[in-house]
CSV table of C-alpha atoms and ligand atoms in Angstrom, one decimal:
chain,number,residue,atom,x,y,z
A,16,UNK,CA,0.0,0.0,0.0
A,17,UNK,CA,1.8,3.0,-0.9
A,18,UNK,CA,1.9,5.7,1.8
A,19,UNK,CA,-0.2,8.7,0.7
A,20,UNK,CA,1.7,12.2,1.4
A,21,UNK,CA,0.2,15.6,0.8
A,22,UNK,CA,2.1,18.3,0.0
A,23,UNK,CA,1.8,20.2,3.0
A,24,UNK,CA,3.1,16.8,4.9
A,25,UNK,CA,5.7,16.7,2.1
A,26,UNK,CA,6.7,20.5,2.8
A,27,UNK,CA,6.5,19.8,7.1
A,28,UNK,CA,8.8,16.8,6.4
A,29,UNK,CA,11.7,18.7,4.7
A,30,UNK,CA,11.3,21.3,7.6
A,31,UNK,CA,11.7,18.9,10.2
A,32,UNK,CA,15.0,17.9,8.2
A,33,UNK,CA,16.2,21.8,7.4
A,34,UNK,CA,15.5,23.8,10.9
A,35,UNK,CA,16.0,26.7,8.8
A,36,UNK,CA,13.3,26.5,7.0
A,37,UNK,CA,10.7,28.0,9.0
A,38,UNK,CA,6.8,27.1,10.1
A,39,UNK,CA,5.7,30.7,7.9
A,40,UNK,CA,7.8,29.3,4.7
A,41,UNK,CA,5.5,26.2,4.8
A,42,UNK,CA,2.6,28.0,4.9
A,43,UNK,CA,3.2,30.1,1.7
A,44,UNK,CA,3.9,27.1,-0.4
A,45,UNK,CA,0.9,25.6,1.4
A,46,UNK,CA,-0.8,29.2,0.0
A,47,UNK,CA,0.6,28.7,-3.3
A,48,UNK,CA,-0.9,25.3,-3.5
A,49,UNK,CA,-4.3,26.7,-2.3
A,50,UNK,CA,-4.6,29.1,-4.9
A,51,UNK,CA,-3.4,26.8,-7.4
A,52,UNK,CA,-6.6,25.1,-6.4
A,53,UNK,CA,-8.1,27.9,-7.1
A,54,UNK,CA,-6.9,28.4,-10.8
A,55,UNK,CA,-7.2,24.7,-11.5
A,56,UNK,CA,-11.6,25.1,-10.7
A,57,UNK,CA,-11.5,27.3,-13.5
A,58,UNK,CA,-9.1,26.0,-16.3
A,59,UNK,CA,-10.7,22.8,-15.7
A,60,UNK,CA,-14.5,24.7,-16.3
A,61,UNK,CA,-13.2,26.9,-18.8
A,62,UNK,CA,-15.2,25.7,-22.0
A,63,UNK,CA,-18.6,25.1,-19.7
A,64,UNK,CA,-18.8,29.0,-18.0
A,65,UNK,CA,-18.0,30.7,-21.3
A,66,UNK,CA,-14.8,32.6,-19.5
A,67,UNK,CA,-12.9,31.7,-22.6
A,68,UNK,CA,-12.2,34.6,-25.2
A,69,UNK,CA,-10.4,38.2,-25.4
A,70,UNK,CA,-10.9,40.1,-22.2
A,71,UNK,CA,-10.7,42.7,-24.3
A,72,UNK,CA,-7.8,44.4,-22.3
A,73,UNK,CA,-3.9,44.1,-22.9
A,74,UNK,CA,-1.7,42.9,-20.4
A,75,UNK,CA,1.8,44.9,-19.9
A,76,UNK,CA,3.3,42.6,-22.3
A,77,UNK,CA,1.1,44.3,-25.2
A,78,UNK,CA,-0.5,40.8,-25.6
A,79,UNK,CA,-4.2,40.3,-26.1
A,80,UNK,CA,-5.7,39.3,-22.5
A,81,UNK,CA,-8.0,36.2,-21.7
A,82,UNK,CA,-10.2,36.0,-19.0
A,83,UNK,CA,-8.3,33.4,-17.3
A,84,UNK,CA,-4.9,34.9,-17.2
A,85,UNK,CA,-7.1,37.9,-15.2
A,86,UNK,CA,-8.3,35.4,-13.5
A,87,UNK,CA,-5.6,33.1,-11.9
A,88,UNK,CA,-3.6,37.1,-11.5
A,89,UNK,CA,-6.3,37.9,-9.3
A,90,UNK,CA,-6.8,34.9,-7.5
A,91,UNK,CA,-3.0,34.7,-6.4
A,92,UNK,CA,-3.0,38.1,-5.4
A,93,UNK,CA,-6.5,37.3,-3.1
A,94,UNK,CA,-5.3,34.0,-2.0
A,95,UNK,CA,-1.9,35.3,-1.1
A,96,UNK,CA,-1.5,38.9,-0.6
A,97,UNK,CA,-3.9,39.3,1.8
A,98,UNK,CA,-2.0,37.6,4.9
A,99,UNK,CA,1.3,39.9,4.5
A,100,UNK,CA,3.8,36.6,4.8
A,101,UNK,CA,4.9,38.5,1.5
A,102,UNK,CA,6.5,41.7,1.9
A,103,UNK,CA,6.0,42.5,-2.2
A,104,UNK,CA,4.7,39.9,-5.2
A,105,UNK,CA,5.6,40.5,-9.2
A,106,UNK,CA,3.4,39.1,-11.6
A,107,UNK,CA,3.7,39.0,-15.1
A,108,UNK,CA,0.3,40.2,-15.6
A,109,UNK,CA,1.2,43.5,-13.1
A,110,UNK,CA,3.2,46.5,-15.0
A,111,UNK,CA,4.8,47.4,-11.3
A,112,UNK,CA,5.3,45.7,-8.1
A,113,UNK,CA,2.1,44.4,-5.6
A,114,UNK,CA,2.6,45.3,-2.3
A,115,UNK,CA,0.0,43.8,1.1
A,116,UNK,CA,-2.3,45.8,2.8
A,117,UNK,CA,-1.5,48.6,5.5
A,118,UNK,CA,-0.6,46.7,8.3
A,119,UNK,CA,0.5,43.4,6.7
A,120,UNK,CA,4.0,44.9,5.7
A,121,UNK,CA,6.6,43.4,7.9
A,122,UNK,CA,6.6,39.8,5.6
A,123,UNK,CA,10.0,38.0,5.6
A,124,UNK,CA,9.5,36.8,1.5
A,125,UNK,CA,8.9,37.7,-1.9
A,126,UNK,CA,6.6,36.1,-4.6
A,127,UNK,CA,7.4,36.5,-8.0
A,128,UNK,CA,4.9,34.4,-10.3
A,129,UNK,CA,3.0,34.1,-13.8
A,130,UNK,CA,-0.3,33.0,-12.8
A,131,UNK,CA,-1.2,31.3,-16.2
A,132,UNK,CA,1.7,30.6,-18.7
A,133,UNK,CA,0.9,29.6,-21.9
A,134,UNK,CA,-2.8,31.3,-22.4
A,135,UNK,CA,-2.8,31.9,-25.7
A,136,UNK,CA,-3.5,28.1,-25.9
A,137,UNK,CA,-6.4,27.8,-23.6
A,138,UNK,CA,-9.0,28.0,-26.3
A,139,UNK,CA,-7.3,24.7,-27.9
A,140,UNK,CA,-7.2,22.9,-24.5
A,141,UNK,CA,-3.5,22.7,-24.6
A,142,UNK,CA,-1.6,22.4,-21.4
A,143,UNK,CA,-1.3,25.8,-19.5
A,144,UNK,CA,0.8,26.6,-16.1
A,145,UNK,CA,1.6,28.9,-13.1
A,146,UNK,CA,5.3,29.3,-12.1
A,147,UNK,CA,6.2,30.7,-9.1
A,148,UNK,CA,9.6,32.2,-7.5
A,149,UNK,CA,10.1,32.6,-3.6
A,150,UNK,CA,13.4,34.7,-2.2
A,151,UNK,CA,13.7,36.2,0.9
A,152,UNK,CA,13.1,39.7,1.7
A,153,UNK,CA,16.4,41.9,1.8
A,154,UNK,CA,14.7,44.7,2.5
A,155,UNK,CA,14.4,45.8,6.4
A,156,UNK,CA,10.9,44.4,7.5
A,157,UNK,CA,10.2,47.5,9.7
A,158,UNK,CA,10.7,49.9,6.4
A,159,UNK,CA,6.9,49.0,5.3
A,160,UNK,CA,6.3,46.9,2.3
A,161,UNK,CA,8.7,45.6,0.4
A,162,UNK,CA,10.2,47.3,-2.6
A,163,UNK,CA,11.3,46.7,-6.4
A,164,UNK,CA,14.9,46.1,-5.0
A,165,UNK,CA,13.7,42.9,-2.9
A,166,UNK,CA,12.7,41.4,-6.5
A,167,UNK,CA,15.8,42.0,-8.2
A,168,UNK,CA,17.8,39.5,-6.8
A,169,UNK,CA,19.6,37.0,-8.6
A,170,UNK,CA,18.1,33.4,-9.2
A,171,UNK,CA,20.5,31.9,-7.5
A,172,UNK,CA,18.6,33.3,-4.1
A,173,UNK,CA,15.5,31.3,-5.0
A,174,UNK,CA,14.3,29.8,-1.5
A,175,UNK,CA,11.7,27.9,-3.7
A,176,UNK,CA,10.6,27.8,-6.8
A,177,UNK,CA,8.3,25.5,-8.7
A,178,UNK,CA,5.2,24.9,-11.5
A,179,UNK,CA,1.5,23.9,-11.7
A,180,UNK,CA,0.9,22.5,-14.9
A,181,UNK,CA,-3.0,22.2,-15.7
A,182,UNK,CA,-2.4,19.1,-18.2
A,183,UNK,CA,-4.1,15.5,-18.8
A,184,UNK,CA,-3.8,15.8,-14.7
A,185,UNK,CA,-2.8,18.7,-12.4
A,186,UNK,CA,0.8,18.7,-11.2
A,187,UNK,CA,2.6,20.6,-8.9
A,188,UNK,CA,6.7,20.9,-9.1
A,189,UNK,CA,8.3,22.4,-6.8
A,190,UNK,CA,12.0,22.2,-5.1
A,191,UNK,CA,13.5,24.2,-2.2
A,192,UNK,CA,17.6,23.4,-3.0
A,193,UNK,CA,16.5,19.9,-2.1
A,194,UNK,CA,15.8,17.7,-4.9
A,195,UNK,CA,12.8,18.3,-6.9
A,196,UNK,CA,9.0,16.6,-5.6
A,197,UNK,CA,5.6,16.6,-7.8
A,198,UNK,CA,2.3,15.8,-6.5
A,199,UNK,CA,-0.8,15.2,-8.7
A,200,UNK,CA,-4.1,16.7,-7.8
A,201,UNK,CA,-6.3,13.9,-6.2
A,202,UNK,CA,-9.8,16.2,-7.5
A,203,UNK,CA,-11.7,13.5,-5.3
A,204,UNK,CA,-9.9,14.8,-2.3
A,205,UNK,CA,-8.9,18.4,-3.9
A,206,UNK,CA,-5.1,17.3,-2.3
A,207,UNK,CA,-2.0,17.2,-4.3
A,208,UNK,CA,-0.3,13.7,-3.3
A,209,UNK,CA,3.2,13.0,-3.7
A,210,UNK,CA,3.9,11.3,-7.4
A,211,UNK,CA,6.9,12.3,-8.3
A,212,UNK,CA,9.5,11.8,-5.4
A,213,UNK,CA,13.3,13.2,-6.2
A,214,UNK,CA,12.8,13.8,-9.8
A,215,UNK,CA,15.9,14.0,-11.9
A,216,UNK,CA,16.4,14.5,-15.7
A,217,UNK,CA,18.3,12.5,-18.0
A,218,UNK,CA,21.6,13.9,-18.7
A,219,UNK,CA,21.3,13.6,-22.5
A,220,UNK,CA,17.5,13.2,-24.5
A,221,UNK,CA,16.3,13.2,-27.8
A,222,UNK,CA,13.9,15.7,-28.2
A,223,UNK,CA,14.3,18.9,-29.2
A,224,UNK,CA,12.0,22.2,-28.4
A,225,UNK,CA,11.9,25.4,-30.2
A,226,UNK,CA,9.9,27.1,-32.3
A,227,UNK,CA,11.4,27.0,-36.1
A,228,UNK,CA,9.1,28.8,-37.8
A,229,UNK,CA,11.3,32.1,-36.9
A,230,UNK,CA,14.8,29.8,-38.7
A,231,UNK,CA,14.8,33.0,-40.7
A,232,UNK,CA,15.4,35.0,-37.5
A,233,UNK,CA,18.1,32.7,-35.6
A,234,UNK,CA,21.7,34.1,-35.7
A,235,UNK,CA,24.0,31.3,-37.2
A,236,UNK,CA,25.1,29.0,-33.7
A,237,UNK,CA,21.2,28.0,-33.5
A,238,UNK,CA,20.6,27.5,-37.6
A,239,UNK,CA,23.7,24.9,-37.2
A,240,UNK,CA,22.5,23.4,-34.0
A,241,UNK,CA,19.3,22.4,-35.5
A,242,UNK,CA,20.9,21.1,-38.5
A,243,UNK,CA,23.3,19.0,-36.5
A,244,UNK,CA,20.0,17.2,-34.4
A,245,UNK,CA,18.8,16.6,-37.5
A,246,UNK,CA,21.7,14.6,-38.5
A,247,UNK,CA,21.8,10.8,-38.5
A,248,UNK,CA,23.9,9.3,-35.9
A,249,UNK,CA,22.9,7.0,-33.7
A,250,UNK,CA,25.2,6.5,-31.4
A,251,UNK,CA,23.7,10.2,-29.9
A,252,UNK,CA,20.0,9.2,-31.1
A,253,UNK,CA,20.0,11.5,-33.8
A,254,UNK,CA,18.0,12.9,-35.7
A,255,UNK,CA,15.9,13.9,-32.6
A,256,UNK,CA,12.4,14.7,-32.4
A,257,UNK,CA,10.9,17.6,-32.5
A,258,UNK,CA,8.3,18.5,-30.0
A,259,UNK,CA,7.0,22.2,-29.1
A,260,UNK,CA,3.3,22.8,-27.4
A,261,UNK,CA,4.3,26.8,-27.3
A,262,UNK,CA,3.5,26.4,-24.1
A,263,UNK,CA,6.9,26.6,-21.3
A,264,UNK,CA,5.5,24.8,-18.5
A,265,UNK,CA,3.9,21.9,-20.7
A,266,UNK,CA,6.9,22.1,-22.9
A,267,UNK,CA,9.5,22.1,-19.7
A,268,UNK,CA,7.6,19.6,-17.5
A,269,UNK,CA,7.8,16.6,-20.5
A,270,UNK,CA,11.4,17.5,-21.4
A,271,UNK,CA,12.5,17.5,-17.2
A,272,UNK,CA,11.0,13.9,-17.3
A,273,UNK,CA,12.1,13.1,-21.0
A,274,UNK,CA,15.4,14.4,-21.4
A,275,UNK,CA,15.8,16.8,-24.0
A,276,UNK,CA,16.3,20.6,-24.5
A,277,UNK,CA,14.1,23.8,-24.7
A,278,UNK,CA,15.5,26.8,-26.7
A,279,UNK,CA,13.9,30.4,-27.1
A,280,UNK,CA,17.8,32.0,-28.6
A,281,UNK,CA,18.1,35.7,-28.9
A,282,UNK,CA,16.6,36.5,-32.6
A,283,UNK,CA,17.7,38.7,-34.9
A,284,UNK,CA,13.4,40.4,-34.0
A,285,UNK,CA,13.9,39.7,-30.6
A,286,UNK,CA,17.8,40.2,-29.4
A,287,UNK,CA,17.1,39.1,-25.6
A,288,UNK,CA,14.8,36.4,-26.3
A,289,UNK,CA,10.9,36.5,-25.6
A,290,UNK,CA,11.0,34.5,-22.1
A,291,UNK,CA,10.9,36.2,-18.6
A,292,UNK,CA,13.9,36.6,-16.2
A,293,UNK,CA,12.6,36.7,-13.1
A,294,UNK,CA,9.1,34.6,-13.2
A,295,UNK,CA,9.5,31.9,-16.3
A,296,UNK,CA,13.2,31.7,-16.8
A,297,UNK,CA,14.3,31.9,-13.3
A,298,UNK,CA,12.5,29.4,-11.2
A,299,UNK,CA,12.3,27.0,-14.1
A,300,UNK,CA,16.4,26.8,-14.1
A,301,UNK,CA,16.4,26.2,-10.0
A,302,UNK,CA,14.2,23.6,-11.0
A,303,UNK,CA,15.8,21.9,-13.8
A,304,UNK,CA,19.6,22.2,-11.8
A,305,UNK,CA,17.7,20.9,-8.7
A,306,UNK,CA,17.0,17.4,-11.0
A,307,UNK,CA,20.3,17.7,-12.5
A,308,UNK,CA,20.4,19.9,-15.6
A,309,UNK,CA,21.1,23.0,-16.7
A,310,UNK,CA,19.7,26.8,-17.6
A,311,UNK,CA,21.9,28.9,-19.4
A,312,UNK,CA,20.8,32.4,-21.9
A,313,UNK,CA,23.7,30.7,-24.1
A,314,UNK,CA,26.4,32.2,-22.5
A,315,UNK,CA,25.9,32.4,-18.4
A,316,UNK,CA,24.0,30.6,-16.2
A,317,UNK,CA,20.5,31.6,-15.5
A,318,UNK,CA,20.6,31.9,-12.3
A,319,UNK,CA,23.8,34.4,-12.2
A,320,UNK,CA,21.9,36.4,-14.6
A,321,UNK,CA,21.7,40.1,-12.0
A,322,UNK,CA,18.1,41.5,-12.9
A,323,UNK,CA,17.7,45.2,-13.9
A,324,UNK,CA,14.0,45.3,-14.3
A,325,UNK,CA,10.9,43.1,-13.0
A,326,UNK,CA,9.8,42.6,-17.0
A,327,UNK,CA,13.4,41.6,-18.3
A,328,UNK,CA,13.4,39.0,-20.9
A,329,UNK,CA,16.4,36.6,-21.5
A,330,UNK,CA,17.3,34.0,-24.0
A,331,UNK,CA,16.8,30.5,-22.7
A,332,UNK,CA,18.7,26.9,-23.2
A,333,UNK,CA,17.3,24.6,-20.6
A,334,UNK,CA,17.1,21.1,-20.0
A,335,UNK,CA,19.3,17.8,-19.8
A,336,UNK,CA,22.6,19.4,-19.3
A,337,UNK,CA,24.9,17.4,-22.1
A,338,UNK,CA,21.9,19.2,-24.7
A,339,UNK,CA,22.4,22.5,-23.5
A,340,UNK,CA,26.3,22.1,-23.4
A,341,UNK,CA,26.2,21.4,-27.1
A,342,UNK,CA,23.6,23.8,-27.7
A,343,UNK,CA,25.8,26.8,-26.0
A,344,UNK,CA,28.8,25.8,-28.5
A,345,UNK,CA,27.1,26.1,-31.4
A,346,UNK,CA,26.0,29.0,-30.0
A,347,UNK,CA,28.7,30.4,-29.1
A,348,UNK,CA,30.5,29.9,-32.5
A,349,UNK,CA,32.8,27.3,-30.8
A,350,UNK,CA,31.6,24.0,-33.0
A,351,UNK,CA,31.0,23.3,-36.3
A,352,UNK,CA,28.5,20.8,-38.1
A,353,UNK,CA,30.2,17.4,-38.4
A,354,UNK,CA,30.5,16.1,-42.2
A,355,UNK,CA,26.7,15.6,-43.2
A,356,UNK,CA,26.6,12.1,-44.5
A,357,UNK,CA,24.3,13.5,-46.7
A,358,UNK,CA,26.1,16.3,-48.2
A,359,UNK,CA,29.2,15.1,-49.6
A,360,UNK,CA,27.0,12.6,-52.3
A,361,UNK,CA,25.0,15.7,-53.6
A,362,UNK,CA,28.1,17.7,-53.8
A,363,UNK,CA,29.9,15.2,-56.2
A,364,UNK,CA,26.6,15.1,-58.1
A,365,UNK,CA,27.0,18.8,-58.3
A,366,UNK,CA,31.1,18.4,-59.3
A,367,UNK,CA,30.3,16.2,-62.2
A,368,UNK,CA,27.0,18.1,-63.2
A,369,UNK,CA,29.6,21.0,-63.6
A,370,UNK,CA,32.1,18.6,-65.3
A,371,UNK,CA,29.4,17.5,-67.8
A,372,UNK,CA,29.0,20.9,-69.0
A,373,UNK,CA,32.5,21.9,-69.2
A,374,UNK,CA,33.4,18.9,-71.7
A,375,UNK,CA,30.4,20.1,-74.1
B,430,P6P,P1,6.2,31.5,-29.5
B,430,P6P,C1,3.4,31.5,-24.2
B,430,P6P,O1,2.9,32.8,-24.8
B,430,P6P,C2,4.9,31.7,-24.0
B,430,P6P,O2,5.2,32.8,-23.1
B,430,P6P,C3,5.5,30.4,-23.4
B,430,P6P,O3,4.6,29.7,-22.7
B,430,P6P,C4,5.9,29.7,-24.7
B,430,P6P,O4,7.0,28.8,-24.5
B,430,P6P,C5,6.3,30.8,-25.7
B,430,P6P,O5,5.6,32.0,-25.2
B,430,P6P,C6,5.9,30.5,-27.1
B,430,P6P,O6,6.3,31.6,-27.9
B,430,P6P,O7,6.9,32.8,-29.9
B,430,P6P,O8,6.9,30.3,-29.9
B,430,P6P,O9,4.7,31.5,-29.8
């Protein structure tokens, strides 16, 4: 009979073996799980209540709004600001920083969080997701709520960090530095039970997501990358397969338990990327590293990346680590495509073509 563990007991457990982790840093992944809950009611219901379609407005990104990203924004922000355990929140649906009531100022953390990833999909019932990212305040608790500064901190500060991904079943990842845990909603007994215990990701995979349609765009490093998993070899399982939902979290969550790599490369349309620092790029890499792989923008590690501003985009590599550290070299202009099998036949074709021609 296997033992049935809820998250919270999962999240009192690690306590009990990390003193520093305190009673009040339970309860706010215990609150992140709630409103997860929360979010879940709705995705779930989304075709029956007719929430789907444009809310009309656009969100700070200049991206057309649906009801559900408004949604699961304001249901984190109810579910969670209202206690004060967070000293300031950033979410990607907010242009500035959220800050608790008067009164509920002096929390120790800070929330950073994109309440529904991927929502461009939900009308096609694709997979969507929350991330979130916990750090601890810097700020001085006594100075009243907490400020822009306390979410500018590097990834590498990440007390937490972790995804809900509203899929074929609800799941919710999360690590805190030790090892990463997933627990699949039980909707009999609205409880997220243990499923996943001490995930960790292949070091090498065989898939491959990224969204080609903007080839045209990619600087050189990436064009060659792609041509070299589409090679034949397979003594490294090439060619791999491509897979990309366009949504992170579903994308993310089958490579982390696949293998494989995710890129979004700096384009020649979009020079940093298109993905979020602080609440999509960020908690994803403390994640992936937690289960053994890597995060890098190409060139430095996610995590060391020092944030300038709550909105910042980044280029993304991320996944099983020997991917992404032949991803970065072609990247970074340090390899060169093997001999394509392929290529050398059709350029002898070509040579005695030519050769033809000249002895007419
Ligand atoms: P593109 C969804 O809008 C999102 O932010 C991520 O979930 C996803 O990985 C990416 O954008 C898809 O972007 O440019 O390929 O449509």
């Amino acid at each position: 009979m296997t033992e049935l563990i809820t998250i919270e007991r999962h999240i009192i457990e690690q306590q009990k073996k990390y003193p520093s982790a305190t009673g009040e840093f339970s309860q706010l992944l215990a609150d992140v799980t709630f409103a997860a809950k929360l979010v879940r009611r709705e995705v779930i219901r989304a075709g029956l209540v007719d929430i789907l379609g444009a809310h009309g407005s656009m969100n700070v990104q200049g991206e057309e709004v649906k009801k559900l990203d408004v949604f699961a924004n304001e249901k984190f922000i109810q579910a969670i600001g209202h206690h004060g355990r967070f000293a300031v929140m950033g979410s990607e649906e907010c242009e500035g920083i959220i800050t608790p009531p008067e009164g509920k100022t002096s929390g120790k953390y800070v929330l950073l969080f994109d309440p529904l990833d991927g929502s461009s999909n939900i009308d096609a019932n694709v997979g969507v997701g929350t991330i979130f990212s916990i750090y601890k305040r810097i700020s001085d608790p006594t100075s009243g709520p907490g400020s822009l500064q306390d979410c500018l901190q590097k990834g590498v500060q990440q007390v937490a960090a972790g995804y809900v991904i509203y899929g074929s079943s609800v799941m919710l990842v999360y690590t805190t530095g030790q090892g990463v845990h997933g627990f699949t909603l039980d909707p009999t007994i609205g409880e997220f039970l243990l499923s996943h215990e001490n995930i960790t990701t292949p070091k090498r995979g065989k898939i491959y997501s990224m969204n080609e349609g903007y080839y045209r765009y990619f600087f050189d490093g990436v064009k060659k990358y792609i041509k070299y998993l589409q090679q034949e070899d397979k003594a490294t399982n090439r060619p791999y397969s491509a897979r990309y939902v366009g949504s992170l979290v579903a994308d993310f969550h089958r490579n982390l338990l696949y293998g494989g790599i995710f890129i979004y490369p700096r384009t020649k349309k979009a020079p940093n990327g298109k993905l979020r620092l602080l609440y999509e790029a960020n908690p994803l890499a403390f994640v992936c590293e937690q289960a053994g792989g890597r995060a890098t923008d190409g060139y430095r590690r996610i995590l060391d990346i020092e944030p300038e501003e709550l909105h910042q985009r980044t280029p993304l590599f991320i996944g099983s680590e020997e991917d992404v550290k032949i991803a970065e070299e072609f990247e970074q202009g340090l390899r060169e495509l093997e001999h394509d099998t392929e290529l050398i036949p059709k350029m002898l074709a070509e040579v005695k073509k030519a050769e033809s021609l000249l002895v007419k």
